[in-house]
Amino acid sequence: MKPYNWRGMWTIPTVRGKMVRVFGQFTPHDWLEFDWRPTASLKRWLALLLITCFLFLVE
């Protein structure tokens, strides 16, 4: 289990440390890599095309 050091933003001594803290607030805990492969089959390609057209229509 990761130990945490709970402290306020203004107690971090360096500007770089504050930037890392701010960046860490708005990023996920871990990154999940997913391979969509939209051109793997005709069915996927048509589904992607339909979704894209629908989003453009709504926009």
mmCIF file of C-alpha atoms in Angstrom:
data_model
loop_
_atom_site.group_PDB
_atom_site.id
_atom_site.type_symbol
_atom_site.label_atom_id
_atom_site.label_comp_id
_atom_site.label_asym_id
_atom_site.label_seq_id
_atom_site.Cartn_x
_atom_site.Cartn_y
_atom_site.Cartn_z
ATOM 1 C CA MET A 1 0.000 0.000 0.000
ATOM 2 C CA LYS A 2 1.320 3.431 -0.932
ATOM 3 C CA PRO A 3 1.965 5.772 2.024
ATOM 4 C CA TYR A 4 0.523 9.253 1.588
ATOM 5 C CA ASN A 5 1.796 12.508 3.000
ATOM 6 C CA TRP A 6 -1.277 14.706 3.505
ATOM 7 C CA ARG A 7 -0.267 18.346 3.407
ATOM 8 C CA GLY A 8 -1.621 21.569 2.018
ATOM 9 C CA MET A 9 -0.662 23.150 -1.255
ATOM 10 C CA TRP A 10 1.219 26.008 0.395
ATOM 11 C CA THR A 11 3.430 23.711 2.463
ATOM 12 C CA ILE A 12 5.030 22.222 -0.671
ATOM 13 C CA PRO A 13 8.368 24.048 -0.886
ATOM 14 C CA THR A 14 9.122 24.075 -4.631
ATOM 15 C CA VAL A 15 7.212 25.392 -7.624
ATOM 16 C CA ARG A 16 7.855 22.116 -9.441
ATOM 17 C CA GLY A 17 6.319 20.199 -6.527
ATOM 18 C CA LYS A 18 3.240 22.399 -6.648
ATOM 19 C CA MET A 19 2.912 21.861 -10.411
ATOM 20 C CA VAL A 20 3.172 18.084 -9.967
ATOM 21 C CA ARG A 21 0.497 18.260 -7.278
ATOM 22 C CA VAL A 22 -1.879 20.310 -9.473
ATOM 23 C CA PHE A 23 -1.282 18.040 -12.474
ATOM 24 C CA GLY A 24 -1.879 14.971 -10.310
ATOM 25 C CA GLN A 25 -5.253 16.294 -9.177
ATOM 26 C CA PHE A 26 -6.662 16.218 -12.703
ATOM 27 C CA THR A 27 -5.222 12.965 -14.015
ATOM 28 C CA PRO A 28 -6.536 9.444 -13.444
ATOM 29 C CA HIS A 29 -4.947 7.083 -10.942
ATOM 30 C CA ASP A 30 -3.726 4.875 -13.779
ATOM 31 C CA TRP A 31 -4.017 4.887 -17.564
ATOM 32 C CA LEU A 32 -5.921 2.085 -19.290
ATOM 33 C CA GLU A 33 -4.709 1.364 -22.803
ATOM 34 C CA PHE A 34 -7.380 0.150 -25.200
ATOM 35 C CA ASP A 35 -6.989 -0.732 -28.875
ATOM 36 C CA TRP A 36 -10.243 0.184 -30.643
ATOM 37 C CA ARG A 37 -9.312 -1.084 -34.145
ATOM 38 C CA PRO A 38 -12.305 0.562 -35.870
ATOM 39 C CA THR A 39 -11.310 -0.852 -39.254
ATOM 40 C CA ALA A 40 -11.076 -4.485 -38.105
ATOM 41 C CA SER A 41 -14.398 -5.377 -39.720
ATOM 42 C CA LEU A 42 -17.079 -3.816 -41.876
ATOM 43 C CA LYS A 43 -19.537 -3.870 -38.958
ATOM 44 C CA ARG A 44 -17.178 -1.834 -36.759
ATOM 45 C CA TRP A 45 -16.452 0.618 -39.557
ATOM 46 C CA LEU A 46 -20.162 1.199 -40.215
ATOM 47 C CA ALA A 47 -20.866 1.586 -36.492
ATOM 48 C CA LEU A 48 -18.092 4.163 -36.189
ATOM 49 C CA LEU A 49 -19.380 5.989 -39.256
ATOM 50 C CA LEU A 50 -22.937 6.006 -37.854
ATOM 51 C CA ILE A 51 -21.797 7.330 -34.469
ATOM 52 C CA THR A 52 -19.673 10.027 -36.108
ATOM 53 C CA CYS A 53 -22.545 11.130 -38.358
ATOM 54 C CA PHE A 54 -24.901 11.203 -35.376
ATOM 55 C CA LEU A 55 -22.488 13.359 -33.367
ATOM 56 C CA PHE A 56 -22.105 15.793 -36.277
ATOM 57 C CA LEU A 57 -25.884 15.913 -36.677
ATOM 58 C CA VAL A 58 -26.415 16.686 -32.992
ATOM 59 C CA GLU A 59 -23.675 19.293 -33.026
#
